[in-house]
mmCIF file of C-alpha atoms in Angstrom:
data_model
loop_
_atom_site.group_PDB
_atom_site.id
_atom_site.type_symbol
_atom_site.label_atom_id
_atom_site.label_comp_id
_atom_site.label_asym_id
_atom_site.label_seq_id
_atom_site.Cartn_x
_atom_site.Cartn_y
_atom_site.Cartn_z
ATOM 1 C CA UNK A 1 151.488 76.765 134.626
ATOM 2 C CA UNK A 2 148.173 78.436 133.952
ATOM 3 C CA UNK A 3 145.464 76.078 132.649
ATOM 4 C CA UNK A 4 144.397 78.702 130.103
ATOM 5 C CA UNK A 5 147.861 78.697 128.526
ATOM 6 C CA UNK A 6 147.823 74.896 128.310
ATOM 7 C CA UNK A 7 144.366 74.983 126.694
ATOM 8 C CA UNK A 8 145.511 77.607 124.187
ATOM 9 C CA UNK A 9 148.620 75.598 123.343
ATOM 10 C CA UNK A 10 146.572 72.439 122.881
ATOM 11 C CA UNK A 11 144.023 74.288 120.715
ATOM 12 C CA UNK A 12 146.867 75.793 118.652
ATOM 13 C CA UNK A 13 148.409 72.376 118.039
ATOM 14 C CA UNK A 14 145.033 70.874 117.066
ATOM 15 C CA UNK A 15 144.366 73.820 114.768
ATOM 16 C CA UNK A 16 147.821 73.464 113.205
ATOM 17 C CA UNK A 17 147.130 69.790 112.492
ATOM 18 C CA UNK A 18 143.728 70.565 111.001
ATOM 19 C CA UNK A 19 144.758 73.696 109.025
ATOM 20 C CA UNK A 20 148.554 73.522 108.586
ATOM 21 C CA UNK A 21 148.951 75.973 105.693
ATOM 22 C CA UNK A 22 146.732 78.687 107.127
ATOM 23 C CA UNK A 23 148.283 78.354 110.567
ATOM 24 C CA UNK A 24 151.793 78.450 109.130
ATOM 25 C CA UNK A 25 151.136 81.575 107.100
ATOM 26 C CA UNK A 26 149.821 83.799 109.883
ATOM 27 C CA UNK A 27 151.794 82.272 112.764
ATOM 28 C CA UNK A 28 155.211 81.829 111.183
ATOM 29 C CA UNK A 29 155.065 83.543 107.793
ATOM 30 C CA UNK A 30 154.800 87.114 109.069
ATOM 31 C CA UNK A 31 157.756 86.886 111.510
ATOM 32 C CA UNK A 32 159.884 85.256 108.805
ATOM 33 C CA UNK A 33 158.885 88.033 106.391
ATOM 34 C CA UNK A 34 159.897 90.626 109.008
ATOM 35 C CA UNK A 35 163.254 88.908 109.485
ATOM 36 C CA UNK A 36 163.834 88.829 105.738
ATOM 37 C CA UNK A 37 163.045 92.540 105.558
ATOM 38 C CA UNK A 38 165.622 93.201 108.298
ATOM 39 C CA UNK A 39 168.226 91.259 106.356
ATOM 40 C CA UNK A 40 167.292 93.107 103.161
ATOM 41 C CA UNK A 41 167.551 96.475 104.905
ATOM 42 C CA UNK A 42 170.940 95.583 106.356
ATOM 43 C CA UNK A 43 172.360 94.281 103.067
ATOM 44 C CA UNK A 44 171.154 97.298 101.071
ATOM 45 C CA UNK A 45 171.948 99.938 103.719
ATOM 46 C CA UNK A 46 168.298 100.757 104.321
ATOM 47 C CA UNK A 47 166.869 102.744 107.196
ATOM 48 C CA UNK A 48 167.163 100.034 109.837
ATOM 49 C CA UNK A 49 165.007 101.931 112.311
ATOM 50 C CA UNK A 50 162.014 101.826 109.991
ATOM 51 C CA UNK A 51 162.705 98.285 108.857
ATOM 52 C CA UNK A 52 163.049 97.220 112.491
ATOM 53 C CA UNK A 53 159.762 98.884 113.388
ATOM 54 C CA UNK A 54 158.139 97.082 110.469
ATOM 55 C CA UNK A 55 159.543 93.747 111.704
ATOM 56 C CA UNK A 56 158.229 94.401 115.222
ATOM 57 C CA UNK A 57 154.817 95.303 113.784
ATOM 58 C CA UNK A 58 154.813 92.100 111.693
ATOM 59 C CA UNK A 59 155.555 89.981 114.766
ATOM 60 C CA UNK A 60 152.904 91.804 116.812
ATOM 61 C CA UNK A 61 150.339 91.304 114.048
ATOM 62 C CA UNK A 62 151.276 87.636 113.888
ATOM 63 C CA UNK A 63 150.699 87.240 117.633
ATOM 64 C CA UNK A 64 147.325 88.993 117.470
ATOM 65 C CA UNK A 65 146.215 86.981 114.423
ATOM 66 C CA UNK A 66 147.305 83.709 115.997
ATOM 67 C CA UNK A 67 145.470 84.418 119.247
ATOM 68 C CA UNK A 68 142.370 85.468 117.312
ATOM 69 C CA UNK A 69 142.350 82.348 115.148
ATOM 70 C CA UNK A 70 142.916 80.092 118.164
ATOM 71 C CA UNK A 71 139.938 81.734 119.875
ATOM 72 C CA UNK A 72 137.761 81.291 116.782
ATOM 73 C CA UNK A 73 138.898 77.670 116.456
ATOM 74 C CA UNK A 74 138.078 76.950 120.099
ATOM 75 C CA UNK A 75 134.682 78.603 119.767
ATOM 76 C CA UNK A 76 133.820 76.579 116.647
ATOM 77 C CA UNK A 77 134.818 73.365 118.423
ATOM 78 C CA UNK A 78 132.542 74.205 121.353
ATOM 79 C CA UNK A 79 129.544 74.999 119.154
ATOM 80 C CA UNK A 80 129.805 71.821 117.049
#
């Protein structure tokens, strides 16, 4: 396994312990919201293509936000 991936995983876990609510919102909240929107669209006969694209965008945004916040967290730990 790549050492960079291990470092990112370790930094993510440390960040999650230090800031659990913030980490939960942008790492897990957005994908859950996208899933709930898919369920809502299915139940109410919505345009599943658009709802699906929204869910994919929510997951992609979650990944980008998580990687960004892990990088900021690692940088702050280095500069302390």
